[in-house]
Tab-separated table of C-alpha atoms in Angstrom:
chain	number	residue	atom	x	y	z
A	1	UNK	CA	8.550	-14.999	-0.244
A	2	UNK	CA	7.718	-12.680	2.660
A	3	UNK	CA	8.809	-15.216	5.252
A	4	UNK	CA	12.301	-15.376	3.726
A	5	UNK	CA	12.448	-11.594	3.478
A	6	UNK	CA	11.546	-11.232	7.147
A	7	UNK	CA	14.687	-13.173	8.119
A	8	UNK	CA	16.936	-10.482	6.570
A	9	UNK	CA	16.520	-7.997	9.416
A	10	UNK	CA	14.376	-7.146	12.424
A	11	UNK	CA	13.039	-4.011	10.705
A	12	UNK	CA	11.904	-5.906	7.602
A	13	UNK	CA	10.377	-8.587	9.837
A	14	UNK	CA	8.493	-5.902	11.779
A	15	UNK	CA	7.151	-4.184	8.628
A	16	UNK	CA	5.929	-7.513	7.239
A	17	UNK	CA	4.596	-8.828	10.556
A	18	UNK	CA	2.554	-5.757	11.506
A	19	UNK	CA	0.859	-5.517	8.100
A	20	UNK	CA	2.406	-2.176	7.054
A	21	UNK	CA	3.841	-3.667	3.856
A	22	UNK	CA	0.468	-5.046	2.756
A	23	UNK	CA	-1.294	-1.765	3.568
A	24	UNK	CA	1.249	0.128	1.483
A	25	UNK	CA	0.862	-2.329	-1.411
A	26	UNK	CA	-2.950	-2.005	-1.265
A	27	UNK	CA	-2.713	1.806	-1.284
A	28	UNK	CA	-0.617	1.513	-4.470
A	29	UNK	CA	-3.146	-0.915	-6.026
A	30	UNK	CA	-0.686	-3.828	-6.034
A	31	UNK	CA	-2.545	-7.113	-5.717
A	32	UNK	CA	-1.297	-10.667	-5.738
A	33	UNK	CA	-4.313	-12.836	-6.454
A	34	UNK	CA	-4.066	-16.491	-5.437
A	35	UNK	CA	-6.378	-19.426	-5.918
A	36	UNK	CA	-6.167	-21.962	-3.081
A	37	UNK	CA	-7.010	-25.563	-3.848
A	38	UNK	CA	-7.011	-28.894	-2.031
A	39	UNK	CA	-7.400	-31.807	-4.452
A	40	UNK	CA	-9.332	-34.864	-3.343
A	41	UNK	CA	-7.015	-37.349	-1.657
A	42	UNK	CA	-4.243	-34.746	-1.204
A	43	UNK	CA	-2.973	-33.570	2.180
A	44	UNK	CA	-1.352	-30.300	1.101
A	45	UNK	CA	-3.162	-27.236	-0.118
A	46	UNK	CA	-1.710	-25.480	-3.170
A	47	UNK	CA	-1.699	-21.795	-4.066
A	48	UNK	CA	-1.940	-20.958	-7.786
A	49	UNK	CA	-1.452	-17.581	-9.394
A	50	UNK	CA	-4.487	-16.100	-11.164
A	51	UNK	CA	-3.415	-17.447	-14.578
A	52	UNK	CA	-2.656	-20.935	-13.163
A	53	UNK	CA	0.847	-20.759	-14.653
A	54	UNK	CA	2.667	-21.165	-11.324
A	55	UNK	CA	1.832	-22.777	-8.018
A	56	UNK	CA	3.370	-23.649	-4.677
A	57	UNK	CA	2.536	-26.180	-2.009
A	58	UNK	CA	1.485	-24.689	1.300
A	59	UNK	CA	3.041	-26.031	4.501
A	60	UNK	CA	1.292	-29.116	5.836
A	61	UNK	CA	-1.768	-28.230	7.879
A	62	UNK	CA	-0.896	-29.367	11.448
A	63	UNK	CA	-4.332	-30.804	12.243
A	64	UNK	CA	-5.252	-34.106	13.873
A	65	UNK	CA	-6.673	-37.181	12.098
A	66	UNK	CA	-10.267	-36.251	12.999
A	67	UNK	CA	-9.921	-32.960	11.114
A	68	UNK	CA	-8.123	-34.565	8.166
A	69	UNK	CA	-10.822	-37.195	7.625
A	70	UNK	CA	-13.854	-34.965	8.290
A	71	UNK	CA	-15.854	-32.580	6.133
A	72	UNK	CA	-14.353	-29.130	5.718
A	73	UNK	CA	-15.495	-25.779	4.400
A	74	UNK	CA	-13.101	-23.077	3.225
A	75	UNK	CA	-13.165	-19.379	2.410
A	76	UNK	CA	-10.695	-16.517	2.004
A	77	UNK	CA	-10.381	-13.029	3.454
A	78	UNK	CA	-7.479	-10.712	2.744
A	79	UNK	CA	-4.343	-12.844	3.015
A	80	UNK	CA	-6.093	-15.547	5.081
A	81	UNK	CA	-7.353	-18.933	3.942
A	82	UNK	CA	-9.848	-20.240	6.528
A	83	UNK	CA	-10.545	-23.980	6.684
A	84	UNK	CA	-13.453	-24.842	8.991
A	85	UNK	CA	-14.047	-28.310	10.398
A	86	UNK	CA	-13.841	-30.495	13.502
A	87	UNK	CA	-10.853	-31.863	15.345
A	88	UNK	CA	-10.718	-34.053	18.437
A	89	UNK	CA	-11.552	-31.066	20.675
A	90	UNK	CA	-14.561	-29.831	18.638
A	91	UNK	CA	-15.119	-27.135	15.995
A	92	UNK	CA	-11.946	-25.466	14.749
A	93	UNK	CA	-10.902	-22.979	12.069
A	94	UNK	CA	-7.386	-23.454	10.761
A	95	UNK	CA	-6.074	-20.221	9.247
A	96	UNK	CA	-3.304	-20.008	6.677
A	97	UNK	CA	-1.552	-16.625	6.716
A	98	UNK	CA	-0.173	-16.196	3.194
A	99	UNK	CA	2.276	-13.444	4.125
A	100	UNK	CA	4.095	-15.535	6.728
A	101	UNK	CA	3.399	-18.882	4.995
A	102	UNK	CA	2.090	-20.392	8.270
A	103	UNK	CA	-0.960	-22.209	9.648
A	104	UNK	CA	-2.458	-21.475	13.059
A	105	UNK	CA	-5.748	-22.122	14.855
A	106	UNK	CA	-7.810	-19.049	14.117
A	107	UNK	CA	-10.634	-17.475	16.089
A	108	UNK	CA	-13.934	-19.327	16.306
A	109	UNK	CA	-17.097	-17.955	14.777
A	110	UNK	CA	-19.494	-16.347	17.242
A	111	UNK	CA	-21.907	-19.186	16.468
A	112	UNK	CA	-20.227	-22.483	15.466
A	113	UNK	CA	-21.860	-23.748	12.268
A	114	UNK	CA	-21.588	-26.109	9.332
A	115	UNK	CA	-23.384	-26.394	5.965
A	116	UNK	CA	-23.409	-22.586	5.688
A	117	UNK	CA	-23.266	-20.132	2.802
A	118	UNK	CA	-20.038	-18.193	2.408
A	119	UNK	CA	-18.845	-15.276	0.324
A	120	UNK	CA	-15.613	-13.300	0.091
A	121	UNK	CA	-15.046	-9.776	-1.157
A	122	UNK	CA	-11.255	-9.708	-0.966
A	123	UNK	CA	-10.840	-7.916	2.346
A	124	UNK	CA	-13.545	-9.718	4.336
A	125	UNK	CA	-15.345	-13.057	4.447
A	126	UNK	CA	-18.997	-13.667	5.267
A	127	UNK	CA	-20.934	-16.719	6.431
A	128	UNK	CA	-24.702	-17.104	6.751
A	129	UNK	CA	-27.147	-19.781	7.823
A	130	UNK	CA	-26.124	-23.386	8.271
A	131	UNK	CA	-26.624	-25.731	11.195
A	132	UNK	CA	-25.593	-24.647	14.678
A	133	UNK	CA	-23.071	-27.134	16.024
A	134	UNK	CA	-24.102	-26.586	19.665
A	135	UNK	CA	-27.869	-26.529	19.147
A	136	UNK	CA	-28.248	-28.533	15.901
A	137	UNK	CA	-30.776	-25.858	14.835
A	138	UNK	CA	-30.996	-24.376	11.363
A	139	UNK	CA	-29.655	-20.818	11.632
A	140	UNK	CA	-30.698	-17.427	10.316
A	141	UNK	CA	-27.623	-15.681	11.729
A	142	UNK	CA	-24.738	-14.269	9.687
A	143	UNK	CA	-21.166	-13.214	10.519
A	144	UNK	CA	-18.282	-11.233	9.055
A	145	UNK	CA	-14.590	-12.159	9.414
A	146	UNK	CA	-12.059	-9.335	9.526
A	147	UNK	CA	-8.469	-10.506	8.847
A	148	UNK	CA	-6.998	-7.269	10.269
A	149	UNK	CA	-8.464	-7.889	13.738
A	150	UNK	CA	-8.668	-11.681	13.308
A	151	UNK	CA	-12.207	-11.635	14.650
A	152	UNK	CA	-15.797	-12.556	13.768
A	153	UNK	CA	-18.696	-10.114	14.213
A	154	UNK	CA	-22.416	-10.838	14.030
A	155	UNK	CA	-24.444	-9.215	11.246
A	156	UNK	CA	-28.219	-8.630	11.242
A	157	UNK	CA	-30.152	-11.909	11.010
A	158	UNK	CA	-31.665	-13.173	7.788
A	159	UNK	CA	-35.443	-13.465	7.507
A	160	UNK	CA	-35.272	-17.222	6.779
A	161	UNK	CA	-33.490	-19.997	8.630
A	162	UNK	CA	-31.546	-21.909	5.977
A	163	UNK	CA	-28.924	-24.623	5.658
A	164	UNK	CA	-27.047	-25.997	2.622
A	165	UNK	CA	-27.439	-22.607	0.932
A	166	UNK	CA	-25.077	-20.805	-1.436
A	167	UNK	CA	-23.441	-17.417	-0.974
A	168	UNK	CA	-21.977	-14.828	-3.331
A	169	UNK	CA	-20.560	-11.311	-3.173
A	170	UNK	CA	-21.419	-8.863	-5.958
A	171	UNK	CA	-21.850	-5.094	-6.149
A	172	UNK	CA	-21.126	-4.506	-2.438
A	173	UNK	CA	-23.884	-6.940	-1.482
A	174	UNK	CA	-23.900	-10.444	-0.003
A	175	UNK	CA	-26.399	-12.837	-1.569
A	176	UNK	CA	-27.597	-15.998	0.202
A	177	UNK	CA	-29.516	-18.248	-2.166
A	178	UNK	CA	-31.668	-21.368	-1.801
A	179	UNK	CA	-30.936	-24.111	0.682
A	180	UNK	CA	-33.334	-25.896	2.985
A	181	UNK	CA	-35.427	-24.694	5.913
A	182	UNK	CA	-35.647	-26.391	9.332
A	183	UNK	CA	-38.177	-28.925	7.959
A	184	UNK	CA	-35.882	-29.896	5.089
A	185	UNK	CA	-38.086	-28.144	2.512
A	186	UNK	CA	-36.227	-26.595	-0.421
A	187	UNK	CA	-36.106	-22.796	-0.408
A	188	UNK	CA	-36.378	-21.117	-3.817
A	189	UNK	CA	-35.830	-17.606	-2.486
A	190	UNK	CA	-32.767	-15.472	-1.812
A	191	UNK	CA	-31.795	-12.771	0.663
A	192	UNK	CA	-29.460	-9.824	0.179
A	193	UNK	CA	-27.333	-7.989	2.744
A	194	UNK	CA	-26.363	-4.499	1.564
A	195	UNK	CA	-22.962	-3.602	3.024
A	196	UNK	CA	-23.522	0.141	2.536
A	197	UNK	CA	-26.911	0.199	4.281
């Protein structure tokens, strides 16, 4: 209920808004894990606690009809839920900020893409491969989203161009598995990005 707390005073609002409260909670190993879900046919996302014993409806995503009816891809980073898709104006990433319980149009990826692999490690989100929305090419590029700076940064390229691939984070590494190459052939290989190296 951070949004309600922030209405108590300017000081509390400032501490919540600038991220100091979350930094302090992280330093004290306090985590509030949420599972975000959008059921088929529903318009509102829901946030469940880790045990699925409680949930709340998120505010309605203020997108246009093109975005609502189109394909979407979602991932999380820190306190952000990112929902990628298209609206009337083109590619867009709607970002839900859990602390303030609000949606806003977030920053675009460096390279607009769809049908990509994604992985989250709690603090950051990663995307790799997919189809470039400007070029329609199968991509070998990868990016990292930082919720602190609200920005995307390019990572080193993968060896293979791949679309419709899967991503996972494990042991401080990002895995991109399978998918299809630019000819539509199925890839049975995987690539690993080591965050420490």
